[in-house]
Amino acid sequence: MAHRSQREFNAMNVRSDLAATVVVAILLSAAGISFAADAPKPPRAARSVHLGYPAPKAVLFYNEMVVEESVNGSYFMAAGWNTGYFGVQQLGSPTNKVVLFSVWDPTKGDNANAVKLEDRVELLHEGEGVRIRRFGGEGTGGQCMAPFAWKIGETNRFLVRGEVQDQKTAYTAWVWRNDKKDWLKLATFRTRTGGLPLSGLHSFVEDFRRDTKSATERRRARFGNGWVQNVAGEWSALSKARFTASDAEWEAKETIDAGRVDDGFFLATGGETKTTTALRSTLALPDSPLRTKPVLNLGELATPSVVIGGAKLTLDSPLDYQVIQRDAKNRGSIAIAGKLSEAAGKSAVIEARIVSGAKSSDWQRLKAELAGADFRAAMEAPAGGWYRLEVRASSGDKMFASSSVAHVGIGEVFVVAGQSNSANHGEEKLQPQTGRVAAFDGKSWRLANDPQPGASGGGGSFLPPLGDALATRFDVPVGFIACGIGATSVREWLPKGATFQNPPTIESRVRRLPSGEWESKGEAFEMFAARMKQAGARGFRAVLWHQGESDANQRDATRTLSGKLYREYLERVIRQSRREIGWEPPWFVAQVSYHVPGDESSPDIRAAQASLWKDGIALEGPDSDALKGDLRERGGQGVHFSGKGLRAHAARWSDKITPWLEQQLKERP
């Protein structure tokens, strides 16, 4: 019964029947006709109250909500927009609670059965344990409901994604499960919107029981830490909200309120609620460190699939936000793999196309290898993205199932390895500003917001600004496969069984032999090689190596590695890793040996690193030892980089990679 509140918010119009009543009253009065006034009827329901959030058009809408007071027949809607809404309800008892996600048809009228099939909301994905149905009565559309045992006083988190697909928009809803510590993907609905992203963002509290007693009962919820992300990947906080309410004559008009509380907003209605904030007031939150951007990994969540007539197509590859290395012809091969349900049959024809904004390629019939329910194929596409990949299965002239991946890029991929300054140990977490930089942790791809997946540490890295610089210069998506491990010596990166005389300062990845020698356990090397293999042959442009601090100038001099041995060991890592993966990717090796002021370089280690460039084994990376002072953490006293230093580090990497890559692209056939 939440559709009325949504409509009230979207169009605060004076009702025509009220205008007609006024006209009739005037005419009767003029004619001298009068009636005894009826006793006023008690209100049937608490008044619906809303918060409207001024915000840019968005692809992601994230909001948090805490229900503070509830009774049966209550809807607490956390994430609404112009064509749908998403929140939690308490139905007929305190234990009967659900999460509800609904999207409207692009038509008028209240009869769900009267809507033409081509005008109805499409179901692209149905989560486990949900109930999907069509609704009518107050508009029509598609609705997803699932049991959800939310609790009074507990923070609930909601996320909606709006993906424009030509003249339609696909809306996906996730809700955070506090007990399981994961996101539950409820459904993906698609409806005709004219190609509009998320807009008209709002929240509301509604009484849908409407039995007179419900007007005397109070409902209250807090809303806070709301954020939206635009198409460029930039996040904006929802720090303002406009207070409005519905205008039905049978609602309790006076018992409503809204305001600021605990770095958020609240809405209250019914019972003994007293109004402290005037309707149509705009509430504004002060700046606060409590509002933090959500850290989301949508690549881990299942790809939408369309189910038609019982058949189903699901995609395992490519992954959302995956970047595929372009080849010498400025193209890339998209590996497409998935499953067809048994209802699809073995004679299915698999087709695919890429969509970029309002433009799309022609459908291409794939040479698919079918093995039972599984299929594999490949499709070539030009460098660029993000693309939406659409795949469909047909038999004869009838399409029976389809699926899509929202973000696929063909561009530049780099593997990053070394120790802490190659990983996530910087003083400030950074985020890409272009929206075209992604990262892979061995399982899933996601936007490359710090900390980078797959590398050690929970802080910042140089990869977001480096990715932005390369994406801007070459106009393609950029992907990183980060493998760095803090405090590691080159000795720990050697293959399993490689021996040496003196151990590194930290011995967790090495072991002492009965002979007195030490050997590498090979754990870092095996992880590193496995991650490179996952990218495939020539699946990345180059390795970026930044390591050396844990071999230079150790406090215990017996743990320090000579430049001669450093060169020998790193060359072995390079050559052995190339043999392991079956091809020879270029390596960039940085000059790295800085510790703290007063211990700012090791000429021996720096010379060893430079010797690899001079002998053609590696390419020249940046000199990060030159980054000192306020470019280092703790006011220049630490070994890791400050936020300013991370950006400077990225710029130095870009200065080395960009001219080399420009030359590579010039030399292509």
XYZ file of C-alpha atoms in Angstrom:
669
model
C 0.000 0.000 0.000
C 2.969 2.298 -0.365
C 2.124 3.462 -3.848
C 0.019 6.384 -2.616
C 2.872 7.826 -0.559
C 5.155 7.582 -3.564
C 2.627 9.340 -5.766
C 2.022 12.007 -3.141
C 5.726 12.753 -3.090
C 6.161 12.757 -6.860
C 3.267 15.125 -7.482
C 1.988 17.270 -4.618
C -1.143 18.298 -6.499
C -4.392 19.680 -5.166
C -7.046 17.047 -5.733
C -9.764 17.831 -8.267
C -12.500 16.420 -6.042
C -11.601 18.962 -3.355
C -11.982 21.753 -5.895
C -15.358 20.374 -6.938
C -16.522 20.273 -3.307
C -15.639 23.937 -2.865
C -17.623 24.897 -5.989
C -20.711 22.962 -4.830
C -20.556 24.574 -1.376
C -20.452 28.050 -2.899
C -23.458 27.336 -5.139
C -25.544 25.927 -2.287
C -24.702 28.890 -0.082
C -25.744 31.306 -2.796
C -29.080 29.513 -3.118
C -29.747 29.855 0.596
C -29.575 26.134 1.211
C -27.894 24.957 4.391
C -27.343 21.635 6.160
C -26.522 20.682 9.705
C -22.802 20.012 9.966
C -21.862 16.379 10.489
C -19.617 15.579 13.408
C -16.028 15.419 12.133
C -14.858 11.875 11.522
C -11.710 10.758 13.285
C -8.746 10.315 10.948
C -8.305 6.816 9.553
C -4.517 6.897 9.287
C -1.368 8.631 10.362
C -0.187 11.081 7.732
C 2.526 9.955 5.310
C 5.701 12.021 5.703
C 8.587 12.364 3.253
C 12.172 13.568 2.913
C 13.247 14.678 -0.558
C 17.003 14.710 -1.214
C 18.462 17.259 -3.659
C 21.045 15.222 -5.581
C 22.664 14.840 -9.002
C 21.325 12.194 -11.347
C 22.794 8.945 -10.149
C 23.657 5.377 -11.014
C 23.880 4.311 -7.346
C 21.733 5.403 -4.390
C 22.877 4.254 -0.948
C 21.003 5.025 2.264
C 20.955 3.864 5.873
C 17.851 3.730 8.058
C 17.125 2.948 11.708
C 13.501 2.220 12.624
C 12.936 3.598 16.130
C 9.177 3.069 16.653
C 6.858 0.812 14.668
C 3.432 -0.818 14.755
C 1.588 -3.212 12.472
C 0.835 -1.815 9.032
C 3.922 0.396 8.748
C 6.184 1.054 5.768
C 9.607 2.606 6.287
C 10.837 3.448 2.795
C 14.572 4.223 2.704
C 15.426 4.527 -0.989
C 12.800 5.910 -3.346
C 13.169 7.521 -6.744
C 10.871 8.719 -9.511
C 9.895 5.243 -10.743
C 10.254 3.012 -7.691
C 10.866 2.551 -3.993
C 12.648 0.238 -1.560
C 12.336 -0.288 2.197
C 10.995 -2.477 5.005
C 7.515 -3.171 6.334
C 5.897 -4.515 9.477
C 2.800 -6.384 8.329
C 0.204 -8.023 10.590
C 2.377 -8.749 13.614
C 5.713 -7.671 15.132
C 7.303 -10.866 13.786
C 5.901 -10.535 10.265
C 8.471 -8.260 8.662
C 9.602 -7.981 5.054
C 11.797 -6.027 2.669
C 9.951 -4.586 -0.333
C 11.295 -3.384 -3.704
C 8.915 -2.117 -6.398
C 9.175 -0.498 -9.841
C 6.312 1.074 -11.791
C 5.127 0.407 -15.313
C 5.521 3.453 -17.617
C 1.728 3.662 -18.016
C -1.267 5.171 -16.252
C -4.083 3.230 -14.648
C -4.527 0.808 -11.778
C -5.424 -2.463 -13.534
C -2.249 -4.550 -13.703
C -3.820 -7.032 -16.127
C -4.761 -4.293 -18.591
C -1.148 -3.255 -19.206
C 0.215 -4.516 -22.530
C 3.057 -7.001 -22.275
C 5.504 -4.657 -24.019
C 4.698 -1.920 -21.468
C 5.167 -4.033 -18.364
C 8.140 -3.946 -16.048
C 10.562 -6.740 -17.002
C 12.110 -9.075 -14.449
C 15.818 -9.536 -15.237
C 16.950 -11.179 -12.009
C 15.153 -12.922 -9.164
C 17.086 -13.434 -5.944
C 16.870 -16.518 -3.775
C 13.918 -16.697 -1.406
C 12.034 -13.703 -2.813
C 8.458 -13.485 -4.068
C 7.875 -11.659 -7.351
C 4.445 -10.433 -8.382
C 2.707 -7.720 -10.315
C 0.802 -5.099 -8.353
C -2.116 -2.841 -9.167
C -4.669 -0.660 -7.426
C -2.482 2.424 -7.053
C -0.515 2.342 -10.266
C 0.880 -0.893 -11.692
C 4.278 -2.511 -11.855
C 6.586 -5.238 -10.590
C 7.198 -5.994 -6.936
C 9.740 -8.069 -5.028
C 9.123 -9.078 -1.407
C 11.211 -11.220 0.945
C 11.131 -12.084 4.658
C 13.497 -9.747 6.494
C 13.746 -9.739 10.295
C 14.787 -6.125 10.793
C 14.971 -4.872 14.376
C 14.084 -1.681 16.199
C 17.238 0.379 16.760
C 19.330 -1.559 14.232
C 20.919 0.138 11.221
C 19.652 -1.170 7.893
C 21.533 -0.456 4.655
C 19.951 -0.151 1.223
C 21.501 0.129 -2.238
C 19.812 0.736 -5.591
C 21.580 0.754 -8.949
C 19.974 2.402 -11.990
C 21.600 1.275 -15.239
C 20.444 3.105 -18.379
C 19.897 0.696 -21.268
C 18.866 2.663 -24.358
C 15.345 3.970 -23.596
C 14.972 1.813 -20.496
C 16.546 1.697 -17.051
C 17.342 -1.489 -15.139
C 17.014 -1.116 -11.363
C 18.767 -3.547 -9.006
C 18.206 -3.584 -5.238
C 20.486 -4.944 -2.522
C 19.848 -4.982 1.229
C 22.535 -5.625 3.848
C 21.934 -8.636 6.085
C 23.297 -7.768 9.516
C 23.214 -11.376 10.711
C 25.150 -12.772 7.738
C 27.314 -9.705 7.084
C 26.602 -9.706 3.366
C 24.511 -8.031 0.694
C 21.349 -9.803 -0.444
C 20.545 -9.121 -4.077
C 16.765 -9.004 -4.298
C 15.882 -8.412 -7.938
C 16.537 -6.475 -11.111
C 13.537 -4.831 -12.780
C 13.703 -2.944 -16.070
C 11.171 -0.356 -17.200
C 10.847 2.230 -19.954
C 12.114 5.614 -18.719
C 13.359 7.405 -21.816
C 16.891 6.501 -20.748
C 16.929 8.362 -17.419
C 19.183 7.522 -14.451
C 18.068 7.627 -10.815
C 16.440 10.945 -9.881
C 13.809 12.334 -7.507
C 15.435 10.608 -4.530
C 13.460 10.443 -1.291
C 12.422 8.474 1.800
C 9.074 8.218 3.580
C 7.176 6.703 6.509
C 3.629 5.457 5.867
C 0.701 3.978 7.785
C -1.014 1.546 5.401
C -3.269 -0.111 7.997
C -5.674 2.859 8.066
C -8.124 1.471 10.612
C -8.554 4.676 12.685
C -6.608 3.222 15.602
C -3.464 3.298 13.474
C -3.667 7.120 13.436
C -3.186 7.108 17.213
C 0.006 5.039 17.020
C 3.434 6.491 16.446
C 6.004 5.551 13.799
C 9.511 7.006 13.680
C 12.709 6.331 11.723
C 16.139 7.901 11.250
C 17.822 8.251 7.857
C 21.519 8.985 7.458
C 24.841 8.485 5.711
C 23.068 8.718 2.361
C 25.178 8.859 -0.792
C 24.736 8.886 -4.563
C 27.266 8.030 -7.254
C 27.103 9.664 -10.681
C 28.081 8.128 -14.030
C 31.680 9.310 -13.560
C 31.971 7.296 -10.341
C 31.944 10.396 -8.114
C 30.148 10.135 -4.776
C 28.054 12.949 -3.278
C 26.688 12.970 0.274
C 22.960 13.539 0.823
C 23.352 16.371 3.312
C 20.040 18.172 2.660
C 16.415 17.052 2.776
C 13.053 18.773 2.206
C 10.193 17.846 4.552
C 6.798 17.207 2.902
C 3.649 15.234 3.690
C 0.609 13.747 1.951
C -2.691 15.638 1.803
C -5.457 13.010 2.090
C -8.425 14.347 4.058
C -8.737 11.145 6.108
C -5.239 11.420 7.622
C -4.221 12.942 10.970
C -2.874 16.271 9.812
C -1.115 17.640 12.890
C 0.795 14.681 14.327
C 3.828 14.801 12.056
C 7.433 15.882 12.447
C 10.895 15.825 10.893
C 14.303 17.124 11.862
C 17.995 16.501 12.345
C 19.339 13.954 14.797
C 22.660 12.123 15.271
C 24.162 13.363 12.001
C 21.058 12.366 10.079
C 17.384 13.119 9.575
C 14.277 11.710 11.214
C 10.628 11.338 10.264
C 7.778 10.738 12.723
C 4.019 10.439 12.314
C 0.935 9.486 14.332
C 0.218 9.114 18.028
C 1.325 12.037 20.185
C 3.866 13.383 17.688
C 4.354 17.159 17.977
C 5.413 19.241 14.994
C 8.727 21.055 15.459
C 9.637 21.557 11.789
C 7.376 23.351 9.335
C 6.293 21.539 6.198
C 8.342 22.324 3.089
C 11.342 23.234 5.262
C 14.791 22.236 4.047
C 16.967 20.500 6.612
C 20.754 20.682 6.243
C 23.408 18.585 7.963
C 26.779 20.031 8.986
C 29.953 18.423 7.687
C 30.794 15.342 9.707
C 33.432 12.585 9.666
C 30.652 10.131 10.543
C 29.403 10.262 6.958
C 31.622 7.848 5.044
C 31.350 6.752 1.448
C 30.130 3.180 1.120
C 32.735 0.611 0.094
C 30.964 -1.614 -2.395
C 32.093 -4.524 -4.521
C 29.274 -5.021 -6.969
C 31.463 -7.291 -9.048
C 30.950 -9.988 -6.406
C 27.207 -9.914 -6.918
C 25.441 -12.100 -9.433
C 24.935 -10.965 -13.020
C 21.294 -10.311 -13.983
C 19.597 -12.946 -16.114
C 16.320 -12.961 -17.970
C 13.984 -15.904 -17.593
C 11.511 -16.429 -20.429
C 9.186 -19.387 -20.650
C 11.152 -21.399 -18.091
C 14.545 -21.133 -19.829
C 17.404 -19.322 -18.168
C 20.809 -17.974 -19.203
C 23.421 -17.008 -16.629
C 26.868 -15.568 -17.312
C 30.063 -16.514 -15.472
C 32.332 -14.483 -17.767
C 33.093 -11.680 -18.270
C 32.780 -10.202 -14.790
C 31.275 -6.813 -14.025
C 33.946 -4.075 -14.260
C 36.391 -6.460 -15.937
C 39.077 -4.814 -18.065
C 40.424 -6.856 -20.984
C 43.870 -6.040 -22.348
C 43.671 -4.631 -25.868
C 45.886 -6.159 -28.544
C 48.132 -4.691 -31.217
C 45.095 -4.044 -33.405
C 43.440 -1.930 -30.690
C 40.845 -4.621 -30.083
C 40.142 -7.175 -27.402
C 38.619 -10.624 -27.197
C 35.811 -10.939 -24.652
C 35.622 -14.462 -23.228
C 31.927 -15.252 -22.805
C 30.959 -18.245 -20.686
C 27.846 -19.287 -18.861
C 25.053 -21.768 -18.452
C 21.769 -22.505 -20.155
C 19.002 -24.302 -18.308
C 17.921 -27.693 -19.606
C 14.845 -26.065 -21.106
C 17.126 -24.229 -23.522
C 18.118 -27.361 -25.426
C 21.351 -28.250 -27.194
C 20.475 -26.513 -30.452
C 20.531 -23.033 -28.956
C 22.048 -20.182 -30.937
C 24.083 -17.777 -28.781
C 24.402 -14.151 -29.883
C 26.046 -11.127 -28.282
C 26.441 -7.403 -28.755
C 28.034 -4.480 -26.952
C 26.163 -1.320 -26.019
C 27.782 2.046 -25.330
C 25.320 4.749 -24.315
C 22.659 4.999 -27.006
C 24.792 3.110 -29.548
C 25.047 -0.634 -29.938
C 26.811 -3.058 -32.227
C 24.907 -5.528 -34.360
C 24.045 -8.851 -32.801
C 26.882 -11.272 -33.557
C 26.326 -15.014 -33.725
C 28.951 -16.689 -31.560
C 30.779 -19.903 -32.314
C 29.795 -21.356 -28.993
C 31.125 -24.597 -27.563
C 28.211 -26.331 -25.842
C 28.914 -28.965 -23.184
C 25.729 -29.931 -21.430
C 24.358 -26.808 -19.798
C 27.656 -24.935 -20.174
C 28.735 -22.822 -23.112
C 31.890 -20.936 -24.060
C 32.504 -18.416 -26.804
C 34.507 -15.312 -27.638
C 33.652 -11.971 -29.178
C 35.988 -9.297 -30.500
C 35.312 -5.637 -29.753
C 37.205 -2.357 -30.192
C 39.124 -0.777 -27.331
C 36.875 1.373 -25.154
C 34.192 1.155 -22.515
C 32.525 0.859 -20.271
C 30.413 -1.322 -22.539
C 27.321 -3.253 -21.580
C 27.593 -6.772 -22.937
C 24.265 -8.353 -23.866
C 23.972 -12.072 -24.613
C 20.879 -13.880 -25.821
C 19.924 -17.440 -26.682
C 17.434 -18.350 -29.381
C 16.024 -21.316 -31.213
C 14.653 -20.762 -34.684
C 13.374 -17.200 -34.677
C 12.411 -17.196 -30.995
C 14.609 -15.666 -28.285
C 14.099 -17.613 -25.055
C 16.681 -16.236 -22.606
C 19.166 -13.409 -22.223
C 21.640 -11.913 -19.789
C 23.966 -8.933 -19.555
C 27.081 -7.592 -17.842
C 26.842 -3.901 -17.042
C 30.507 -2.841 -17.270
C 33.066 -4.422 -19.573
C 36.158 -2.524 -20.713
C 38.862 -3.146 -23.297
C 41.944 -1.143 -22.455
C 45.123 -1.417 -20.399
C 45.825 -3.861 -17.562
C 48.828 -3.802 -15.213
C 50.021 -6.256 -12.568
C 51.454 -4.463 -9.520
C 53.765 -6.197 -7.055
C 56.362 -5.495 -4.390
C 56.053 -4.413 -0.792
C 53.984 -1.901 1.174
C 54.356 1.141 -1.080
C 53.038 -0.969 -3.964
C 50.071 -1.994 -1.813
C 47.618 -0.276 0.581
C 49.726 1.372 3.278
C 49.429 5.044 2.303
C 48.121 7.653 4.717
C 45.026 8.591 2.663
C 42.583 6.327 0.851
C 42.033 7.488 -2.723
C 39.361 6.846 -5.344
C 39.457 7.104 -9.135
C 37.739 10.234 -10.427
C 37.193 9.050 -14.009
C 35.011 6.063 -13.136
C 37.107 4.023 -15.608
C 39.655 2.390 -13.297
C 39.011 -1.105 -11.934
C 40.850 -3.681 -9.830
C 40.902 -7.489 -9.666
C 41.593 -9.573 -6.557
C 41.644 -13.007 -8.176
C 37.893 -13.525 -7.813
C 36.078 -10.373 -8.850
C 36.560 -6.977 -10.444
C 35.375 -3.695 -8.948
C 36.049 0.020 -9.190
C 39.566 0.649 -7.887
C 38.665 2.474 -4.673
C 41.285 2.086 -1.949
C 42.180 -0.210 -0.378
C 43.021 -2.145 -3.540
C 41.716 -5.736 -3.487
C 44.347 -8.449 -3.537
C 47.131 -6.431 -1.888
C 48.029 -6.034 1.786
C 46.996 -3.148 4.014
C 43.843 -1.158 4.608
C 45.064 2.295 3.629
C 45.733 4.189 0.431
C 47.635 3.449 -2.764
C 48.965 5.252 -5.831
C 46.789 3.212 -8.217
C 43.601 5.354 -8.365
C 45.408 8.508 -9.583
C 47.698 6.480 -11.856
C 44.673 4.797 -13.398
C 42.964 8.158 -13.871
C 46.033 9.581 -15.622
C 46.293 6.637 -18.018
C 42.528 6.423 -18.649
C 42.447 10.139 -19.458
C 45.508 10.047 -21.720
C 44.549 6.915 -23.690
C 40.738 7.127 -23.401
C 40.290 3.488 -22.384
C 39.468 1.753 -19.097
C 42.446 0.773 -16.948
C 42.653 -2.328 -14.772
C 45.037 -3.228 -11.959
C 45.889 -6.623 -10.509
C 47.476 -5.657 -7.192
C 49.638 -8.306 -5.508
C 51.869 -6.302 -3.151
C 52.685 -7.609 0.332
C 53.915 -5.227 3.006
C 57.422 -5.573 4.481
C 58.533 -8.305 2.066
C 62.103 -8.852 0.922
C 62.892 -9.939 -2.632
C 64.006 -13.183 -0.959
C 60.384 -13.885 -0.040
C 59.313 -13.483 -3.681
C 61.684 -16.200 -4.910
C 60.217 -19.508 -6.141
C 59.795 -22.312 -3.630
C 63.096 -23.957 -2.752
C 65.341 -21.070 -3.807
C 68.123 -20.844 -1.211
C 70.182 -18.001 0.256
C 72.637 -17.461 3.085
C 71.080 -14.694 5.179
C 67.361 -14.363 5.968
C 65.194 -11.247 5.670
C 64.131 -9.320 8.759
C 60.717 -11.028 8.745
C 60.960 -14.804 8.420
C 57.310 -15.821 7.959
C 57.712 -16.649 4.250
C 61.115 -18.337 4.497
C 62.489 -21.271 6.488
C 65.875 -22.426 7.734
C 67.292 -25.670 6.381
C 69.314 -28.203 8.399
C 72.365 -27.079 6.413
C 72.048 -23.604 7.911
C 70.935 -22.079 4.632
C 67.538 -20.466 4.194
C 64.959 -21.096 1.506
C 61.849 -19.362 0.236
C 58.526 -21.072 0.915
C 57.395 -19.781 -2.476
C 54.037 -18.492 -1.199
C 54.370 -14.984 -2.626
C 55.742 -16.260 -5.955
C 52.946 -18.803 -6.355
C 50.260 -16.216 -5.601
C 51.894 -13.760 -7.999
C 52.179 -16.297 -10.825
C 48.628 -17.529 -10.284
C 47.226 -14.012 -10.510
C 49.124 -13.389 -13.753
C 47.879 -16.694 -15.184
C 44.305 -15.655 -14.445
C 44.744 -12.731 -16.826
C 45.678 -15.152 -19.611
C 48.397 -15.046 -22.257
C 49.191 -11.410 -23.027
C 46.329 -10.512 -20.747
C 48.099 -7.510 -19.259
C 50.455 -4.816 -20.534
C 53.268 -4.927 -17.964
C 54.327 -5.667 -14.386
C 54.964 -2.658 -12.132
C 57.523 -3.671 -9.462
C 58.084 -1.448 -6.419
C 60.183 -3.125 -3.725
C 63.533 -2.827 -1.979
C 63.068 -1.210 1.425
C 63.162 -4.567 3.247
C 66.479 -5.496 1.633
C 68.273 -2.166 2.129
C 69.981 -0.908 5.302
C 68.331 -3.273 7.798
C 68.829 -2.544 11.508
C 70.345 -5.999 11.856
C 73.100 -5.793 9.268
C 73.044 -9.570 8.804
C 69.565 -9.174 7.284
C 70.664 -6.579 4.724
C 70.979 -7.888 1.172
C 73.853 -6.850 -1.051
C 73.116 -5.157 -4.340
C 74.736 -8.031 -6.215
C 72.402 -10.580 -4.641
C 69.387 -8.280 -4.991
C 70.013 -8.096 -8.727
C 70.482 -11.872 -8.929
C 67.317 -12.663 -6.972
C 65.040 -10.168 -8.717
C 66.286 -11.313 -12.117
C 65.414 -14.858 -11.063
C 61.903 -13.789 -10.032
C 61.419 -12.075 -13.393
C 62.725 -14.923 -15.525
C 61.066 -17.712 -13.539
C 57.692 -15.937 -13.488
C 57.869 -15.518 -17.260
C 58.523 -19.232 -17.682
C 55.712 -20.022 -15.265
C 53.066 -18.071 -17.209
C 54.331 -19.012 -20.667
C 55.079 -15.564 -22.098
C 57.370 -12.611 -21.422
C 55.556 -9.521 -20.169
C 57.590 -6.321 -19.764
C 58.579 -5.328 -16.230
C 59.025 -1.814 -14.895
C 61.380 -1.773 -11.892
C 61.380 1.301 -9.642
C 64.311 2.608 -7.616
C 63.248 1.967 -4.034
C 65.244 1.943 -0.783
C 63.940 4.879 1.357
C 63.182 4.347 5.046
C 63.013 7.594 7.044
C 64.787 10.973 7.154
C 68.477 10.232 7.608
C 68.108 6.802 5.974
C 66.915 7.919 2.584
C 68.591 5.570 0.119
C 70.871 2.609 -0.449
C 73.196 3.271 -3.391
C 73.909 -0.467 -3.543
C 70.239 -1.480 -3.953
C 69.495 1.439 -6.276
C 72.386 0.439 -8.532
C 71.126 -3.149 -8.597
C 67.663 -2.001 -9.655
C 69.108 0.266 -12.351
C 71.311 -2.543 -13.681
C 68.195 -4.456 -14.711
C 67.168 -1.581 -16.986
C 70.643 -1.193 -18.435
C 70.860 -4.884 -19.290
C 67.435 -4.927 -20.951
C 65.836 -7.255 -18.421
C 63.389 -4.602 -17.199
C 62.216 -1.095 -18.053
C 63.039 1.984 -16.001
C 60.507 2.704 -13.299
C 60.263 5.867 -11.189
C 62.725 6.968 -8.531
C 60.486 6.973 -5.460
C 63.402 7.603 -3.087
C 63.225 11.213 -4.301
C 59.765 11.609 -2.729
C 60.523 13.085 0.697
C 59.279 15.627 3.229
C 55.515 16.129 3.267
C 55.192 13.460 0.577
C 55.737 10.900 3.353
C 53.341 9.947 6.154
C 53.337 11.411 9.667
C 54.543 14.793 8.531
C 57.491 13.364 6.644
C 58.683 10.980 9.366
C 57.419 7.684 7.926
C 58.319 5.251 5.172
C 54.873 5.269 3.567
C 53.356 8.045 1.483
C 50.975 10.806 2.530
C 47.970 11.552 0.324
C 50.041 14.162 -1.473
C 52.844 11.644 -1.803
C 50.574 8.973 -3.270
C 49.533 11.409 -5.993
C 53.161 12.349 -6.644
C 54.098 8.658 -6.760
C 51.332 8.052 -9.313
C 52.544 10.973 -11.426
C 56.063 9.519 -11.506
C 54.760 6.146 -12.635
C 52.667 7.859 -15.304
C 55.739 9.757 -16.512
C 57.506 6.438 -17.123
C 54.603 4.410 -18.503
C 52.979 7.004 -20.786
C 55.804 7.637 -23.302
C 56.633 3.938 -23.443
C 53.004 2.994 -24.047
C 52.622 5.702 -26.679
C 55.557 4.141 -28.510
C 54.039 0.662 -28.208
C 50.813 1.904 -29.763
C 52.689 3.624 -32.606
C 54.517 0.421 -33.464
C 51.424 -1.737 -33.772
C 50.666 -3.082 -37.270
